[in-house]
Tab-separated table of C-alpha atoms and ligand atoms in Angstrom:
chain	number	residue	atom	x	y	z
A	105	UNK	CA	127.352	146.171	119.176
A	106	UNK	CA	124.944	143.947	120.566
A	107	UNK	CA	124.856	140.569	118.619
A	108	UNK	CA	120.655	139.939	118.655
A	109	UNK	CA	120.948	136.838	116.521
A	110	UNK	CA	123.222	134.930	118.867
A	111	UNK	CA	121.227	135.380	121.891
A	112	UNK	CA	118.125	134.351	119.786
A	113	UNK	CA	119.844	131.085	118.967
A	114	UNK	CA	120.920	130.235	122.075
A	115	UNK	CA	117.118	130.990	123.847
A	116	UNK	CA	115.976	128.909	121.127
A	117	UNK	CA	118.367	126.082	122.171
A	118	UNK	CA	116.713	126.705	125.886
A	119	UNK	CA	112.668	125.839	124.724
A	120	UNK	CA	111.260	123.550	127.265
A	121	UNK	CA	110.638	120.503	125.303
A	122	UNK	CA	106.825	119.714	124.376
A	123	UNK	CA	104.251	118.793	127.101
A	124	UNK	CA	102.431	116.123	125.268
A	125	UNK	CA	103.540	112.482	126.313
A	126	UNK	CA	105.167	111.022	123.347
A	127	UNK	CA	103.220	107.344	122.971
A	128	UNK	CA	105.579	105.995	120.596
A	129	UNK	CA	106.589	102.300	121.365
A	130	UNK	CA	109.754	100.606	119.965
A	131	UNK	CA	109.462	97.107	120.902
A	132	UNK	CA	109.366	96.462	117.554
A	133	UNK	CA	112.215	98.544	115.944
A	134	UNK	CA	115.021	97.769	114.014
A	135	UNK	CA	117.650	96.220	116.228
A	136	UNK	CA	121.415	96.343	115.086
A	137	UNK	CA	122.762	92.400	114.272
A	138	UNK	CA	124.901	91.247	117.422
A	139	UNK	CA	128.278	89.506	116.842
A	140	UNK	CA	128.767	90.418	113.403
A	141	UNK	CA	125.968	87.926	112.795
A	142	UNK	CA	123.408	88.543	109.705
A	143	UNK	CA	119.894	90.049	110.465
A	144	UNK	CA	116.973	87.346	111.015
A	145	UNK	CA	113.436	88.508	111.948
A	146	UNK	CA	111.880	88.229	115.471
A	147	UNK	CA	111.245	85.118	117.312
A	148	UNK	CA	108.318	86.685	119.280
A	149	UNK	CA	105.429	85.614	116.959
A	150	UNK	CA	102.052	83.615	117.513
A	151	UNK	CA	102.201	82.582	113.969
A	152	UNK	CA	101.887	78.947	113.138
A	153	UNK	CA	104.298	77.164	110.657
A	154	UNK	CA	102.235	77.179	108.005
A	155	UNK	CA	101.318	80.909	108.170
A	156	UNK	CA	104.764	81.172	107.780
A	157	UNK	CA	105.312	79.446	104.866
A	158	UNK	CA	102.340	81.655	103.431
A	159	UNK	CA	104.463	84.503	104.139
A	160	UNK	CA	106.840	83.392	102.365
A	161	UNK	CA	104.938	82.620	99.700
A	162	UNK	CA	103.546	86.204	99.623
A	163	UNK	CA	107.176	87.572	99.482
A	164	UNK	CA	108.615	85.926	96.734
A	165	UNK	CA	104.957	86.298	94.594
A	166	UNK	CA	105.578	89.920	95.281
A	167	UNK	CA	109.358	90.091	94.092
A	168	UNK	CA	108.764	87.526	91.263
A	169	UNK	CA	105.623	89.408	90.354
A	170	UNK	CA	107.342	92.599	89.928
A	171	UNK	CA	110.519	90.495	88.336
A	172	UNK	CA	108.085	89.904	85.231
A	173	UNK	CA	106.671	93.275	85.091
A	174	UNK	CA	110.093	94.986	84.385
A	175	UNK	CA	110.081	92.043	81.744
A	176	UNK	CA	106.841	93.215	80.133
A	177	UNK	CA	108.302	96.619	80.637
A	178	UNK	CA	111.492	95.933	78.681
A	179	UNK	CA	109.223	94.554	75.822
A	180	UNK	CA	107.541	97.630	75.796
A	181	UNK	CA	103.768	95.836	77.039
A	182	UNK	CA	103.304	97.882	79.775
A	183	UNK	CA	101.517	101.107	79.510
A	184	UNK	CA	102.857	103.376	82.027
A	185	UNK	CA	105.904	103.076	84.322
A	186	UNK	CA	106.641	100.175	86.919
A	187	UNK	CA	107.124	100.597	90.482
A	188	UNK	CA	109.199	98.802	92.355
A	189	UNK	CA	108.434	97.971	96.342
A	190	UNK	CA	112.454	95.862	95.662
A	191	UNK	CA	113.507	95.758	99.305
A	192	UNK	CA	110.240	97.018	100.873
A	193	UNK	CA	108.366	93.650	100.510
A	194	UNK	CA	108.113	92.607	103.681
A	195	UNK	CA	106.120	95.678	105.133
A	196	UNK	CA	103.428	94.997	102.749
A	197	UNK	CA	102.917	91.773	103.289
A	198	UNK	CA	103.311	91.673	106.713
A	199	UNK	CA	100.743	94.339	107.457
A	200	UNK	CA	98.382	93.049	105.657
A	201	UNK	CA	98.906	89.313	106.974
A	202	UNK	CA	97.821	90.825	110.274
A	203	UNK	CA	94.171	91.926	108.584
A	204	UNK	CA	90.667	89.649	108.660
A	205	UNK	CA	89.020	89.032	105.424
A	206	UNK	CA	86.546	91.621	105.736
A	207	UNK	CA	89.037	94.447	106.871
A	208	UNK	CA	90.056	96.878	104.460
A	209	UNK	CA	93.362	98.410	102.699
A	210	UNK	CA	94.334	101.321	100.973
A	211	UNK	CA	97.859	100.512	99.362
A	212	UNK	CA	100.309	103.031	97.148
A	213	UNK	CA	102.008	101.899	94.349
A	214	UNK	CA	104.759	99.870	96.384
A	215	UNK	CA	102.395	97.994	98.541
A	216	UNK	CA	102.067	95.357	95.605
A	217	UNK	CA	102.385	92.685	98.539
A	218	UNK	CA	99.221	93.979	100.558
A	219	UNK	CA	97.182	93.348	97.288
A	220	UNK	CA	98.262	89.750	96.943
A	221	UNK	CA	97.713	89.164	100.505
A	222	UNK	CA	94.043	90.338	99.785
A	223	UNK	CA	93.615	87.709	97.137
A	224	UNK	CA	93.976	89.939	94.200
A	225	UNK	CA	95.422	87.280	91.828
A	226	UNK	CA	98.734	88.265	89.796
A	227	UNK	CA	96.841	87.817	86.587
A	228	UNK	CA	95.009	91.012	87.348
A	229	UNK	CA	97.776	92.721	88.045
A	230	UNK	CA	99.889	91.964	84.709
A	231	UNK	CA	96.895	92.598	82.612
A	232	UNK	CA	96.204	95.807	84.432
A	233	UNK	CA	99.678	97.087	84.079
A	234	UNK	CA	99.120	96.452	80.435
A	235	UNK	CA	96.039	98.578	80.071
A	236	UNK	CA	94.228	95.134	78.697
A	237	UNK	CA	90.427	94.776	78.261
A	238	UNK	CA	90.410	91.743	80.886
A	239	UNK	CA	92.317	94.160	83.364
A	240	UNK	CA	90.047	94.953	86.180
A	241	UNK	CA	89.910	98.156	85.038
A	242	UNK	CA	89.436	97.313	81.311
A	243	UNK	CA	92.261	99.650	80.301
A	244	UNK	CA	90.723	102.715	81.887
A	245	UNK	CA	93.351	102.877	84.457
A	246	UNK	CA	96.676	101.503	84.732
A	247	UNK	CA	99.056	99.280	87.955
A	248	UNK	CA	96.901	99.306	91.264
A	249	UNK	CA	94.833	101.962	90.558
A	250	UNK	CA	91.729	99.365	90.363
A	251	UNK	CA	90.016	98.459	93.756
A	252	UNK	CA	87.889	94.959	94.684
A	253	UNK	CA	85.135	96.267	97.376
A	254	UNK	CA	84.217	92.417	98.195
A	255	UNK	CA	88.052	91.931	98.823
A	256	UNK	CA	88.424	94.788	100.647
A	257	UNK	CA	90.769	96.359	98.481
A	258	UNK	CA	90.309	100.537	97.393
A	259	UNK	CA	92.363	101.279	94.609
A	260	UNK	CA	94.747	104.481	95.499
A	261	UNK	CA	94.218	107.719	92.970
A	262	UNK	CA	97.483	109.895	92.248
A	263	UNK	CA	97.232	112.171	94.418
A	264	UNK	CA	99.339	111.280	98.017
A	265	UNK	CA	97.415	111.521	100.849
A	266	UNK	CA	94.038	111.654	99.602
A	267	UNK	CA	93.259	108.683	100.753
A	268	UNK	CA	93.553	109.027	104.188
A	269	UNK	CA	89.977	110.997	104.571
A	270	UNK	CA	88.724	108.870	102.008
A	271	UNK	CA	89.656	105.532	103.856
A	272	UNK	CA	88.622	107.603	107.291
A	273	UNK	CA	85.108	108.078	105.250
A	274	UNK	CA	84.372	104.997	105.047
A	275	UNK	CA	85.032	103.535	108.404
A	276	UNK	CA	82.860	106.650	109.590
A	277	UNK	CA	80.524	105.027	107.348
A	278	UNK	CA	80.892	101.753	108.535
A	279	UNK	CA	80.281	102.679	111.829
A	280	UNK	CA	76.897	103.909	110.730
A	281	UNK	CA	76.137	100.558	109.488
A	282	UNK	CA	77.620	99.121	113.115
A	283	UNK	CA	80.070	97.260	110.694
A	284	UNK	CA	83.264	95.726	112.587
A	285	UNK	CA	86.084	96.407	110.610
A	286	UNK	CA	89.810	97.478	110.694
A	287	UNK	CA	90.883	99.307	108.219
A	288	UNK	CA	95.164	99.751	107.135
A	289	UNK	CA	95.957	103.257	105.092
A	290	UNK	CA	99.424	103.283	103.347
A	291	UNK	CA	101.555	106.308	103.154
A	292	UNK	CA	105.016	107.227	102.166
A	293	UNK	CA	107.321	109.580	104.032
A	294	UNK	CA	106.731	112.286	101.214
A	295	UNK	CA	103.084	111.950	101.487
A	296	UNK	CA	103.173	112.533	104.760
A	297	UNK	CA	103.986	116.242	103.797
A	298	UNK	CA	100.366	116.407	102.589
A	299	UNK	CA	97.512	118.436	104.079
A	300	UNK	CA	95.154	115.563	102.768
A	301	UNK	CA	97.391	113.214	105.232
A	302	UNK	CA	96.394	115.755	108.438
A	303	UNK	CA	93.038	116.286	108.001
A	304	UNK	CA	92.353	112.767	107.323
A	305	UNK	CA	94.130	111.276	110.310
A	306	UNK	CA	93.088	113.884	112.576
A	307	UNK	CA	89.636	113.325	112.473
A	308	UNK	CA	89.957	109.839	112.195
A	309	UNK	CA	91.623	110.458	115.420
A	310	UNK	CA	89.416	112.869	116.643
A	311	UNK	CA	86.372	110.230	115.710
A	312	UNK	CA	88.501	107.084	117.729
A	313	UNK	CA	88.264	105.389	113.961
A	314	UNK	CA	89.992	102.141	113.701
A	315	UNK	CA	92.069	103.478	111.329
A	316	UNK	CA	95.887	102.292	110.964
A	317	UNK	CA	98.093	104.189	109.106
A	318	UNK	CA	101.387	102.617	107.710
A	319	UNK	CA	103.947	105.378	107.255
A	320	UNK	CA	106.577	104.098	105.247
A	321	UNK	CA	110.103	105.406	105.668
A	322	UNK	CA	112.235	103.853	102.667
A	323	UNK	CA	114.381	107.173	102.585
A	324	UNK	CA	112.976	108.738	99.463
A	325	UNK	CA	110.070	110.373	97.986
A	326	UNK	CA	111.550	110.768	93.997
A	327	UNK	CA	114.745	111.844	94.765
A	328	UNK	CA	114.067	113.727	97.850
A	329	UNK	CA	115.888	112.131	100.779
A	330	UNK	CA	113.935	112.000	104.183
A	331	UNK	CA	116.133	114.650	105.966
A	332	UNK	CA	114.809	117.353	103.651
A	333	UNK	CA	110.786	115.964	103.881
A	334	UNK	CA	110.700	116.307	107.042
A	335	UNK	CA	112.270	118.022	110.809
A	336	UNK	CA	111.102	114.943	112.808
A	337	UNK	CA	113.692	112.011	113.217
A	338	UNK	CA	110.788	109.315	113.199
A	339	UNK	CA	107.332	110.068	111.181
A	340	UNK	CA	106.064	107.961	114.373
A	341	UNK	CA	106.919	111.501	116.114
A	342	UNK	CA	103.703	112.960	114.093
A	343	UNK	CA	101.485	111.262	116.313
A	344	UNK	CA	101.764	113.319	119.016
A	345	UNK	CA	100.111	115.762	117.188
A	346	UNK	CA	96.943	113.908	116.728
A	347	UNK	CA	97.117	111.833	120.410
A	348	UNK	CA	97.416	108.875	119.118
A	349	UNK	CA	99.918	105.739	119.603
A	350	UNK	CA	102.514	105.038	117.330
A	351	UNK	CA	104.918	102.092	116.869
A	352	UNK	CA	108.231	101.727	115.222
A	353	UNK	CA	109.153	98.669	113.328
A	354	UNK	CA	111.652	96.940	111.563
A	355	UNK	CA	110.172	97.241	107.960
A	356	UNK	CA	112.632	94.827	106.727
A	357	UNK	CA	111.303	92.362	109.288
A	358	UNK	CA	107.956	90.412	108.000
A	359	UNK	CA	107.167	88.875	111.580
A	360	UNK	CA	107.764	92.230	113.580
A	361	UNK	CA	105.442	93.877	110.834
A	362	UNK	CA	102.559	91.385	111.193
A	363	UNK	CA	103.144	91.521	114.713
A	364	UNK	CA	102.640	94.963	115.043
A	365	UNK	CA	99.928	95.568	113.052
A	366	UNK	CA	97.915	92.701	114.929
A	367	UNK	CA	98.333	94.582	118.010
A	368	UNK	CA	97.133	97.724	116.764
A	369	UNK	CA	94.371	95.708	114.714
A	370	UNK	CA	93.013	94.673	117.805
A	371	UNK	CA	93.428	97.968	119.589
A	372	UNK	CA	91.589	99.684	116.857
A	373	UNK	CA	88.813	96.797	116.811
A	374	UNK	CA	87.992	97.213	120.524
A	375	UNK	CA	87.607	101.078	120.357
A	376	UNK	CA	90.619	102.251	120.764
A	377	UNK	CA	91.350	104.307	117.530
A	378	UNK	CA	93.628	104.925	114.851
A	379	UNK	CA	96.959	104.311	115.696
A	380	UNK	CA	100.308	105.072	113.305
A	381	UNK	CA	102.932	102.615	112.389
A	382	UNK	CA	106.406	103.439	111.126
A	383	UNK	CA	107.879	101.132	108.816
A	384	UNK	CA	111.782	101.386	108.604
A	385	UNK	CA	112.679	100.143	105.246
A	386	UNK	CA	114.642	101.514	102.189
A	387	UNK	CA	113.263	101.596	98.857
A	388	UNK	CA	116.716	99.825	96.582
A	389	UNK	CA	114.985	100.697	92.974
A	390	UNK	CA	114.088	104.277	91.995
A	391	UNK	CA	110.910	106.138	92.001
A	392	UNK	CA	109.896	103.710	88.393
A	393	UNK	CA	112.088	102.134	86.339
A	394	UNK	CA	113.264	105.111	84.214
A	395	UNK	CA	115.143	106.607	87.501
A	396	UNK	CA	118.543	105.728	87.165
A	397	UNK	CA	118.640	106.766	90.890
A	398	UNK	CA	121.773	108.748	90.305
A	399	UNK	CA	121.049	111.085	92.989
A	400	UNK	CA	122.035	107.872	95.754
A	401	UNK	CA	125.421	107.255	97.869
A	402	UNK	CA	127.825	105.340	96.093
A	403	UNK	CA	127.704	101.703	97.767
A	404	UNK	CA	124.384	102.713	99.994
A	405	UNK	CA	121.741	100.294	97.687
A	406	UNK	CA	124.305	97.225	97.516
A	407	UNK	CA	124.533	97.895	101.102
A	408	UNK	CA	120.904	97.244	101.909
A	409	UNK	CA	120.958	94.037	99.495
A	410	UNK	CA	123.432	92.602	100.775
A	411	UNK	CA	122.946	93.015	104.411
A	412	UNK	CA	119.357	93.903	105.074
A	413	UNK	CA	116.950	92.327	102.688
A	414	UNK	CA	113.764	91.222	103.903
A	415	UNK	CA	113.408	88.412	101.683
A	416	UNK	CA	117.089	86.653	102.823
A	417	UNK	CA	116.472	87.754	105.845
A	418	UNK	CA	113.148	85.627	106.626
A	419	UNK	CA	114.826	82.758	104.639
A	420	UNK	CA	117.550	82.219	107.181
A	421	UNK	CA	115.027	82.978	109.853
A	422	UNK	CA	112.942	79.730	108.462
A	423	UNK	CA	116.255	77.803	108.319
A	424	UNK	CA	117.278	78.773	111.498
A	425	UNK	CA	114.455	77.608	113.192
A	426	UNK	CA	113.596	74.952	111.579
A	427	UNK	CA	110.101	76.405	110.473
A	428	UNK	CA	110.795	75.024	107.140
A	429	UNK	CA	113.720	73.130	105.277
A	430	UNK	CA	115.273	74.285	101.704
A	431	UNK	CA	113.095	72.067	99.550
A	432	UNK	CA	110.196	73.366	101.036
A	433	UNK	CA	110.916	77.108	100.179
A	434	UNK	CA	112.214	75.586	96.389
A	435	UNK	CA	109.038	74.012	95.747
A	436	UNK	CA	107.513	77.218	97.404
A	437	UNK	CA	109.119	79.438	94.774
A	438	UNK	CA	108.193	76.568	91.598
A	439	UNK	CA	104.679	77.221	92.064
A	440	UNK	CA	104.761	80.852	92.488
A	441	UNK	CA	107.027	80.501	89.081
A	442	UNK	CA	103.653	78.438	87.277
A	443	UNK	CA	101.540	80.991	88.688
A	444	UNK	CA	103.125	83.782	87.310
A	445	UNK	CA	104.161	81.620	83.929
A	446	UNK	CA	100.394	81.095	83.645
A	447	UNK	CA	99.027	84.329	84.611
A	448	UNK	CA	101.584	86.090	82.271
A	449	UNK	CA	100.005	84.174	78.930
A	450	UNK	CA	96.777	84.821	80.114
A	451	UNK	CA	96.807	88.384	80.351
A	452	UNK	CA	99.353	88.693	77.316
A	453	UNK	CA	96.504	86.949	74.899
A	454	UNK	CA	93.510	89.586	76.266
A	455	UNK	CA	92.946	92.011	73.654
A	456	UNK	CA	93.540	95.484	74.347
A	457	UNK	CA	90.223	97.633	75.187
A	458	UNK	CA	88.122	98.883	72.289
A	459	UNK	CA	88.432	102.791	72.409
A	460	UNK	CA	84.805	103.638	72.191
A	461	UNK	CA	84.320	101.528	75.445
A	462	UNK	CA	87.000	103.827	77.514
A	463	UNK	CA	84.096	106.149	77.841
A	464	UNK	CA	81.582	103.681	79.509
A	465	UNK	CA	81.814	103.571	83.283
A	466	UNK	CA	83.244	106.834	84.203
A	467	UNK	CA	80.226	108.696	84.852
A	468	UNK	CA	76.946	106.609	85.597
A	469	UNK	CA	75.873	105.766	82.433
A	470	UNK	CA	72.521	104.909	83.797
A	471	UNK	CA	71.902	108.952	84.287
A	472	UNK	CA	74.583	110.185	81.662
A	473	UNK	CA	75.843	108.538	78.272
A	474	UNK	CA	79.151	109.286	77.331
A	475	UNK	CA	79.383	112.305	75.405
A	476	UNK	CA	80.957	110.861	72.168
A	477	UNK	CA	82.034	113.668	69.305
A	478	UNK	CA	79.752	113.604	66.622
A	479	UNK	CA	80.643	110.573	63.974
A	480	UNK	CA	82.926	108.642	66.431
A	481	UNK	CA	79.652	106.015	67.094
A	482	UNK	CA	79.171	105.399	63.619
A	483	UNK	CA	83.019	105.014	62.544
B	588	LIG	C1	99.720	115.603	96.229
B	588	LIG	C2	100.782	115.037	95.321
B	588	LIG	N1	101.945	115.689	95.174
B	588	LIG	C3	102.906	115.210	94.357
B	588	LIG	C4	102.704	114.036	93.678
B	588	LIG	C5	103.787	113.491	92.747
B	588	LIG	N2	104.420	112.315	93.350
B	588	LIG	C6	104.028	111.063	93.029
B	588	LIG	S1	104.873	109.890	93.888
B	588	LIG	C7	105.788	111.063	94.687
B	588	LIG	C8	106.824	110.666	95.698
B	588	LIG	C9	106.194	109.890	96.811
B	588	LIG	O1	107.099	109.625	97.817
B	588	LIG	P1	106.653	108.860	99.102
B	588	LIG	O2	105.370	109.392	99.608
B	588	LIG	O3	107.797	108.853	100.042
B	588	LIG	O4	106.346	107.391	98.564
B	588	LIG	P2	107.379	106.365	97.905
B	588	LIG	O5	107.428	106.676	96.431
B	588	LIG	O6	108.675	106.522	98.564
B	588	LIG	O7	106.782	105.020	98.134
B	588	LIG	C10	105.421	112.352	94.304
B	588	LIG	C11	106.016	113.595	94.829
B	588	LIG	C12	101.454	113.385	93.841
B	588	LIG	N3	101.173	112.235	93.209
B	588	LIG	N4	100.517	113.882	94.674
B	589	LIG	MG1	109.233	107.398	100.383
C-alpha cells in the first residue's frame, strides 16, 4: 500500500528555501562569554562618559522605580496590577537613549525605562499607578496608559499591536507637516501574533516611514513560551515579509541597544524606512505580580540573574573600563533613592479623584457633557 503521507513529508523537506534576501544583521547579537568570563556589554560605542553614567542612572531609576511599586502594591495602593520589565531594563533604556527630544515612543507596559528616558518624572508614574487625582491621567486610567505629546510620549491602550498603525499614523502625518522625526514602536513577541502588528508595519513599510519597531523577545507572552507564538527562530525573520532591515541585539546589553537603534534612527531619518529590531532578553518576573510563574523551568530565572543581568552586567562594564569608579555609581544610586523617597510622598498625599470628575475628558466636553444619571449632580 502506497504510504502518501511519507512521500509528502519528505517533498516538503525538499522546498527550495525562500527567494527574498534575508536583511537581517547580527553585529549586534548576543555573543556567548569567552573563558568562562562574566558577560560585559560592547566596547564599540560613541558614547561619552557621562552619557554613560546617565545610563546608568536610567537603569537603576527603572529597577528602583518598579522596586517601590511592588511596595505600594503590597500595601494594597495600587489600583491595578504591576508589571515588571525585572531583567528587561536595559532594552528600554537603551532604545530610547538613542532618540532626539522631539522623536517619539510608543512603549508597552515593560518599557517603564523608555518613559524615564523621555523625562516622564517617577512621581507621575507612582501617582498614576495609584489611580490619584495628580496622576496624569487623574485616575481615569491606570500604569503607562497616559501619554505627554510635548515629550513625545503616546500612552499604549490594551490592546497589543494597535499601536503600530496608530504610531505609523502619525509619522504619515508628520510627514504632511514636513516634520523630521523618528519614531520607536514597542512590541512583545506575543503581540507580534497580531493582525494590528502587520498592517501597521506593512504600510509603514510600504510608505518608507521612519518607523522602528522594537520586538521584544523575553520568552513569554503570559505563560506562553516563544516556541508556541511563533514558527520563526528570530521575530527579526518577519521582516522579510515586509522588505525591510532587521537587526538582532543583545537585549541584555544597554550599549549594543543604543547602538543599534542610533543606526537605524539615522537610517530612518534620511529616508530610508522602518526598520525592525530584535531585542534578546528574558522577562525574570511574571506577566504582573499575581503570576507565580509556575509554568517556568526549575533553575531557568536564577539562571538569567545570576549570569545575564543587564544591570550587573553594565556595572562591571563601567568598572572594567574605567568609565566610572564604585563611589560614583553609589552616589548614582543615593539620588535616584531621594528621588524616588520624594516622589513616593508626593504622590501618596494627592487625594484620590472625585468620582463625578471621571466623566470629564473622555468625550469632548466642549461638544458633549457627560451624560450623568439623573440625581448624581446634585448628590
Ligand atoms: C489583542 C490582544 N490580545 C490579547 C491581549 C491580552 N494580553 C495582554 S498582555 C498579553 C501577553 C503579551 O505578551 P508579549 O506581547 O510577549 O509582551 P510581554 O508581556 O512579554 O512584554 C496578552 C495576551 C491583549 N491585551 N490584546
Ligand atoms: Mg513577551
Amino acid at each position: 500500500m502506497d504510504q502518501p503521507e511519507k512521500t509528502d513529508n519528505r517533498r516538503r523537506r525538499r522546498l527550495p528555501r525562500p527567494h527574498f534576501q534575508m536583511r537581517v544583521s547580527t553585529k549586534f547579537a548576543p555573543r556567548k562569554a569567552q573563558n568562562g568570563q562574566p558577560l560585559s556589554c560592547s566596547t564599540e560605542t560613541g558614547l561619552k562618559p557621562e552619557q554613560h553614567l546617565e545610563l546608568y542612572r536610567y537603569l537603576k531609576l527603572t529597577r528602583l522605580v518598579e522596586e517601590r511599586l511592588v511596595n505600594l502594591y503590597r500595601q494594597t495602593k495600587v489600583v491595578g496590577g504591576v508589571f515588571r520589565s525585572l531583567g528587561q531594563e536595559a532594552t528600554a533604556v537603551g532604545t530610547a537613549y538613542a532618540l532626539q527630544p522631539h522623536d517619539f515612543i510608543t512603549p508597552l507596559i515593560r518599557d517603564l525605562g523608555a518613559v524615564l528616558v523621555k523625562g516622564i518624572k517617577p512621581r507621575d508614574i507612582f501617582a498614576q499607578y495609584m489611580a490619584k487625582a495628580w496622576g496624569p491621567s487623574g485616575g481615569k486610567d491606570l500604569n503607562i496608559h497616559f501619554g505627554d505629546m510635548e515629550k513625545g510620549f503616546i500612552g499604549p491602550i490594551s490592546h497589543l499591536g494597535d499601536m503600530i498603525p496608530v504610531m505609523t499614523g502619525i509619522l504619515l502625518g508628520a510627514r504632511f507637516k514636513n516634520q523630521k522625526l523618528v519614531a520607536v514602536a514597542y512590541i512583545g513577541d506575543g503581540g507580534m501574533s497580531t493582525g494590528a502588528f502587520h498592517e501597521g508595519l506593512n504600510f509603514a513599510a510600504v510608505q518608507r516611514l521612519p518607523l522602528i519597531v522594537i520586538a521584544e523577545y523575553n520568552h513569554f507572552a503570559y505563560s506562553t513560551p516563544t516556541s508556541l507564538q511563533t514558527a520563526v527562530r528570530d521575530l527579526a525573520e518577519k521582516a522579510a515579509g515586509y522588505g525591510i532591515p532587521a537587526h538582532v541585539v543583545d537585549g541584555n546589553d544597554v550599549v549594543a541597544c543604543y547602538e543599534v537603534t542610533k543606526h537605524a534612527a539615522e537610517y530612518a531619518r534620511r529616508g530610508g524606512g522602518a526598520v525592525l529590531i530584535e531585542a534578546k532578553t528574558y522577562r525574570r518576573k511574571g506577566h504582573a505580580e499575581h503570576d507565580d510563574q509556575r509554568y517556568v523551568a526549575a533553575g531557568e530565572i536564577e539562571w538569567w540573574e545570576t549570569h545575564n543581568d543587564p544591570i550587573d552586567r553594565f556595572e562591571r562594564y563601567l568598572l572594567e573600563c574605567e568609565v566610572a569608579k564604585k563611589e560614583q555609581l553609589e552616589e548614582i544610586v543615593a539620588g535616584v533613592l531621594r528621588e524616588i523617597d520624594e516622589d513616593c510622598a508626593w504622590a501618596e498625599s494627592s487625594p484620590m479623584p472625585e468620582g463625578r470628575q471621571a466623566a470629564y475628558g473622555v468625550f469632548d466636553n466642549d461638544v458633549v457633557p457627560p451624560a450623568f444619571r439623573p440625581g448624581v449632580l446634585e448628590a
